[in-house]
């Protein structure tokens, strides 16, 4: 199975969580569960539900055709700069979501700059085209100007554009809602424009930890991208901390993402976004 790793960038209230929700619901591996059927399934943190914002980045994985698409949610606030930089090291491209009425906003600018600096290709998704006062052509012009202002290369500034109503779960290459049927055209755009991760399974194991989580049964969990080699449950690994000190550890669990869940697996291969326990 091939892999795509993408991050989603958007200003607060531009519909990022709703778009991820639509992608998850229309993916081939998603079965709506009671917990996941809540209004916005990515905003699972209680504080986020209360305030209607996404503070912590989340991981999700969806399956489309024979490709696994790992989605990493980015914070929409400039206060989380360190987290944004780490997320950009996990992915190979981004979805830039922009409100069709408001156009690109300051926080969009901050996170997009990090993506451009990382050399990533972006797919621009102009959302809420069904909104009263939507002006998709103006929004596209503003977005192009922003790319130039942030120093995007010619290739980055020549970005593919999709139009969407995330709330209705529809997308297309034209800003005509009546021609849209589902979110599928966005899946196709991801496969076409976002490169698969460059990996080497033969090289020694190398994983970059980007986030930490905690599980009542497994303990501390490290989440990150597997750059090379193969991870197996029970294997001995070397953990290198920020000061360069090396400590040995044994993996008690190796997990991959499936929908919004972490699923235990026997092994994980380079290129995937993984979660491990035991260190």
Short mmCIF file of N, CA and C in Angstrom, two decimals, residues 152-222:
data_model
loop_
_atom_site.label_atom_id
_atom_site.label_comp_id
_atom_site.label_asym_id
_atom_site.label_seq_id
_atom_site.Cartn_x
_atom_site.Cartn_y
_atom_site.Cartn_z
N UNK A 152 7.50 31.81 -1.81
CA UNK A 152 7.30 30.49 -2.41
C UNK A 152 8.07 30.38 -3.73
N UNK A 153 8.56 29.19 -4.01
CA UNK A 153 9.24 28.95 -5.28
C UNK A 153 8.20 28.96 -6.40
N UNK A 154 8.68 28.98 -7.65
CA UNK A 154 7.75 28.96 -8.79
C UNK A 154 6.85 27.73 -8.73
N UNK A 155 7.45 26.60 -8.36
CA UNK A 155 6.68 25.35 -8.29
C UNK A 155 5.64 25.42 -7.17
N UNK A 156 6.02 25.99 -6.01
CA UNK A 156 5.08 26.09 -4.90
C UNK A 156 3.95 27.07 -5.20
N UNK A 157 4.28 28.16 -5.92
CA UNK A 157 3.27 29.18 -6.24
C UNK A 157 2.30 28.69 -7.33
N UNK A 158 2.72 27.66 -8.06
CA UNK A 158 1.85 27.08 -9.09
C UNK A 158 1.04 25.95 -8.46
N UNK A 159 0.25 26.31 -7.45
CA UNK A 159 -0.45 25.30 -6.66
C UNK A 159 -1.78 24.87 -7.30
N UNK A 160 -2.15 23.61 -7.13
CA UNK A 160 -3.47 23.17 -7.58
C UNK A 160 -4.55 23.76 -6.67
N UNK A 161 -5.72 24.03 -7.22
CA UNK A 161 -6.81 24.64 -6.46
C UNK A 161 -8.05 23.74 -6.50
N UNK A 162 -8.64 23.56 -5.31
CA UNK A 162 -9.90 22.84 -5.20
C UNK A 162 -10.90 23.76 -4.51
N UNK A 163 -12.16 23.58 -4.82
CA UNK A 163 -13.23 24.35 -4.16
C UNK A 163 -14.09 23.36 -3.37
N UNK A 164 -14.61 23.82 -2.23
CA UNK A 164 -15.33 22.87 -1.39
C UNK A 164 -16.41 23.53 -0.54
N UNK A 165 -17.35 22.69 -0.16
CA UNK A 165 -18.25 22.99 0.95
C UNK A 165 -18.06 21.83 1.91
N UNK A 166 -17.15 22.03 2.87
CA UNK A 166 -16.84 20.95 3.81
C UNK A 166 -18.09 20.51 4.58
N UNK A 167 -18.95 21.48 4.89
CA UNK A 167 -20.17 21.19 5.64
C UNK A 167 -21.07 20.22 4.88
N UNK A 168 -21.10 20.36 3.55
CA UNK A 168 -21.91 19.47 2.73
C UNK A 168 -21.13 18.23 2.27
N UNK A 169 -19.81 18.21 2.60
CA UNK A 169 -18.98 17.07 2.21
C UNK A 169 -18.76 16.96 0.71
N UNK A 170 -18.59 18.14 0.06
CA UNK A 170 -18.41 18.16 -1.39
C UNK A 170 -17.20 18.97 -1.80
N UNK A 171 -16.56 18.57 -2.90
CA UNK A 171 -15.41 19.30 -3.43
C UNK A 171 -15.36 19.13 -4.94
N UNK A 172 -14.64 20.05 -5.60
CA UNK A 172 -14.48 19.96 -7.06
C UNK A 172 -13.44 20.94 -7.54
N UNK A 173 -13.08 20.84 -8.81
CA UNK A 173 -12.04 21.71 -9.37
C UNK A 173 -12.63 23.03 -9.89
N UNK A 174 -13.98 23.14 -9.87
CA UNK A 174 -14.64 24.38 -10.26
C UNK A 174 -15.47 24.89 -9.07
N UNK A 175 -15.67 26.20 -9.03
CA UNK A 175 -16.39 26.79 -7.88
C UNK A 175 -17.90 26.77 -8.07
N UNK A 176 -18.39 25.69 -8.64
CA UNK A 176 -19.82 25.54 -8.88
C UNK A 176 -20.33 24.37 -8.03
N UNK A 177 -21.03 24.71 -6.96
CA UNK A 177 -21.49 23.69 -6.01
C UNK A 177 -22.42 22.68 -6.66
N UNK A 178 -23.19 23.11 -7.65
CA UNK A 178 -24.16 22.22 -8.29
C UNK A 178 -23.49 21.07 -9.05
N UNK A 179 -22.20 21.24 -9.37
CA UNK A 179 -21.47 20.19 -10.09
C UNK A 179 -20.74 19.23 -9.15
N UNK A 180 -20.80 19.52 -7.85
CA UNK A 180 -20.09 18.70 -6.88
C UNK A 180 -20.98 17.60 -6.33
N UNK A 181 -20.39 16.43 -6.15
CA UNK A 181 -21.15 15.28 -5.69
C UNK A 181 -20.66 14.80 -4.32
N UNK A 182 -19.34 14.74 -4.16
CA UNK A 182 -18.75 14.22 -2.93
C UNK A 182 -17.39 14.87 -2.70
N UNK A 183 -16.68 14.38 -1.71
CA UNK A 183 -15.34 14.89 -1.40
C UNK A 183 -14.26 14.18 -2.23
N UNK A 184 -14.66 13.19 -3.04
CA UNK A 184 -13.72 12.35 -3.79
C UNK A 184 -12.70 13.13 -4.62
N UNK A 185 -13.08 14.24 -5.32
CA UNK A 185 -12.07 14.96 -6.10
C UNK A 185 -10.87 15.44 -5.25
N UNK A 186 -11.12 15.71 -3.98
CA UNK A 186 -10.01 16.13 -3.10
C UNK A 186 -9.09 14.95 -2.82
N UNK A 187 -9.65 13.77 -2.61
CA UNK A 187 -8.82 12.56 -2.46
C UNK A 187 -7.92 12.38 -3.69
N UNK A 188 -8.52 12.53 -4.88
CA UNK A 188 -7.76 12.36 -6.12
C UNK A 188 -6.63 13.39 -6.24
N UNK A 189 -6.93 14.64 -5.82
CA UNK A 189 -5.92 15.70 -5.87
C UNK A 189 -4.74 15.38 -4.94
N UNK A 190 -5.05 14.84 -3.76
CA UNK A 190 -3.98 14.47 -2.81
C UNK A 190 -3.07 13.42 -3.43
N UNK A 191 -3.66 12.40 -4.04
CA UNK A 191 -2.86 11.33 -4.67
C UNK A 191 -2.03 11.86 -5.83
N UNK A 192 -2.61 12.82 -6.57
CA UNK A 192 -1.92 13.34 -7.76
C UNK A 192 -0.79 14.32 -7.41
N UNK A 193 -1.01 15.19 -6.43
CA UNK A 193 -0.08 16.30 -6.22
C UNK A 193 0.86 16.17 -5.01
N UNK A 194 0.48 15.37 -4.02
CA UNK A 194 1.34 15.21 -2.85
C UNK A 194 2.23 13.98 -3.05
N UNK A 195 3.55 14.14 -2.97
CA UNK A 195 4.44 13.00 -3.23
C UNK A 195 4.38 11.95 -2.13
N UNK A 196 4.64 10.72 -2.51
CA UNK A 196 4.77 9.65 -1.53
C UNK A 196 6.08 9.86 -0.77
N UNK A 197 6.17 9.41 0.48
CA UNK A 197 7.42 9.60 1.23
C UNK A 197 8.57 8.83 0.60
N UNK A 198 9.75 9.46 0.61
CA UNK A 198 10.96 8.79 0.10
C UNK A 198 11.57 8.01 1.27
N UNK A 199 11.65 6.72 1.11
CA UNK A 199 12.10 5.88 2.23
C UNK A 199 13.11 4.83 1.77
N UNK A 200 13.79 4.29 2.75
CA UNK A 200 14.70 3.17 2.51
C UNK A 200 14.55 2.18 3.66
N UNK A 201 13.91 1.06 3.37
CA UNK A 201 13.67 0.05 4.40
C UNK A 201 14.98 -0.62 4.81
N UNK A 202 15.97 -0.63 3.89
CA UNK A 202 17.23 -1.31 4.17
C UNK A 202 18.11 -0.55 5.16
N UNK A 203 17.91 0.76 5.27
CA UNK A 203 18.75 1.57 6.18
C UNK A 203 18.41 1.27 7.63
N UNK A 204 19.31 1.63 8.57
CA UNK A 204 19.02 1.41 9.99
C UNK A 204 17.77 2.18 10.42
N UNK A 205 17.14 1.67 11.46
CA UNK A 205 15.93 2.27 11.99
C UNK A 205 16.16 3.72 12.41
N UNK A 206 15.27 4.59 11.96
CA UNK A 206 15.34 6.00 12.37
C UNK A 206 13.92 6.57 12.42
N UNK A 207 13.53 7.02 13.61
CA UNK A 207 12.21 7.60 13.81
C UNK A 207 12.35 8.93 14.53
N UNK A 208 11.64 9.95 14.04
CA UNK A 208 11.64 11.26 14.69
C UNK A 208 10.35 11.42 15.48
N UNK A 209 10.48 11.57 16.81
CA UNK A 209 9.30 11.78 17.65
C UNK A 209 8.84 13.23 17.53
N UNK A 210 7.56 13.41 17.28
CA UNK A 210 6.99 14.74 17.09
C UNK A 210 6.02 15.10 18.22
N UNK A 211 5.30 14.10 18.70
CA UNK A 211 4.32 14.34 19.77
C UNK A 211 4.36 13.22 20.79
N UNK A 212 3.92 13.55 22.00
CA UNK A 212 3.80 12.54 23.05
C UNK A 212 2.34 12.42 23.47
N UNK A 213 1.96 11.21 23.81
CA UNK A 213 0.61 10.95 24.29
C UNK A 213 0.74 10.01 25.48
N UNK A 214 -0.39 9.71 26.11
CA UNK A 214 -0.35 8.80 27.25
C UNK A 214 -1.54 7.86 27.19
N UNK A 215 -1.27 6.60 27.51
CA UNK A 215 -2.30 5.58 27.53
C UNK A 215 -2.28 4.93 28.91
N UNK A 216 -3.46 4.74 29.50
CA UNK A 216 -3.54 4.16 30.84
C UNK A 216 -2.93 2.76 30.93
N UNK A 217 -2.94 2.04 29.82
CA UNK A 217 -2.41 0.67 29.82
C UNK A 217 -0.98 0.60 29.29
N UNK A 218 -0.70 1.39 28.26
CA UNK A 218 0.62 1.30 27.61
C UNK A 218 1.63 2.30 28.16
N UNK A 219 1.16 3.30 28.91
CA UNK A 219 2.06 4.32 29.43
C UNK A 219 2.33 5.41 28.40
N UNK A 220 3.54 5.97 28.47
CA UNK A 220 3.88 7.07 27.56
C UNK A 220 4.00 6.56 26.12
N UNK A 221 3.42 7.29 25.20
CA UNK A 221 3.44 6.91 23.78
C UNK A 221 4.11 8.01 22.98
N UNK A 222 5.05 7.62 22.14
CA UNK A 222 5.74 8.57 21.25
C UNK A 222 5.15 8.44 19.86
#
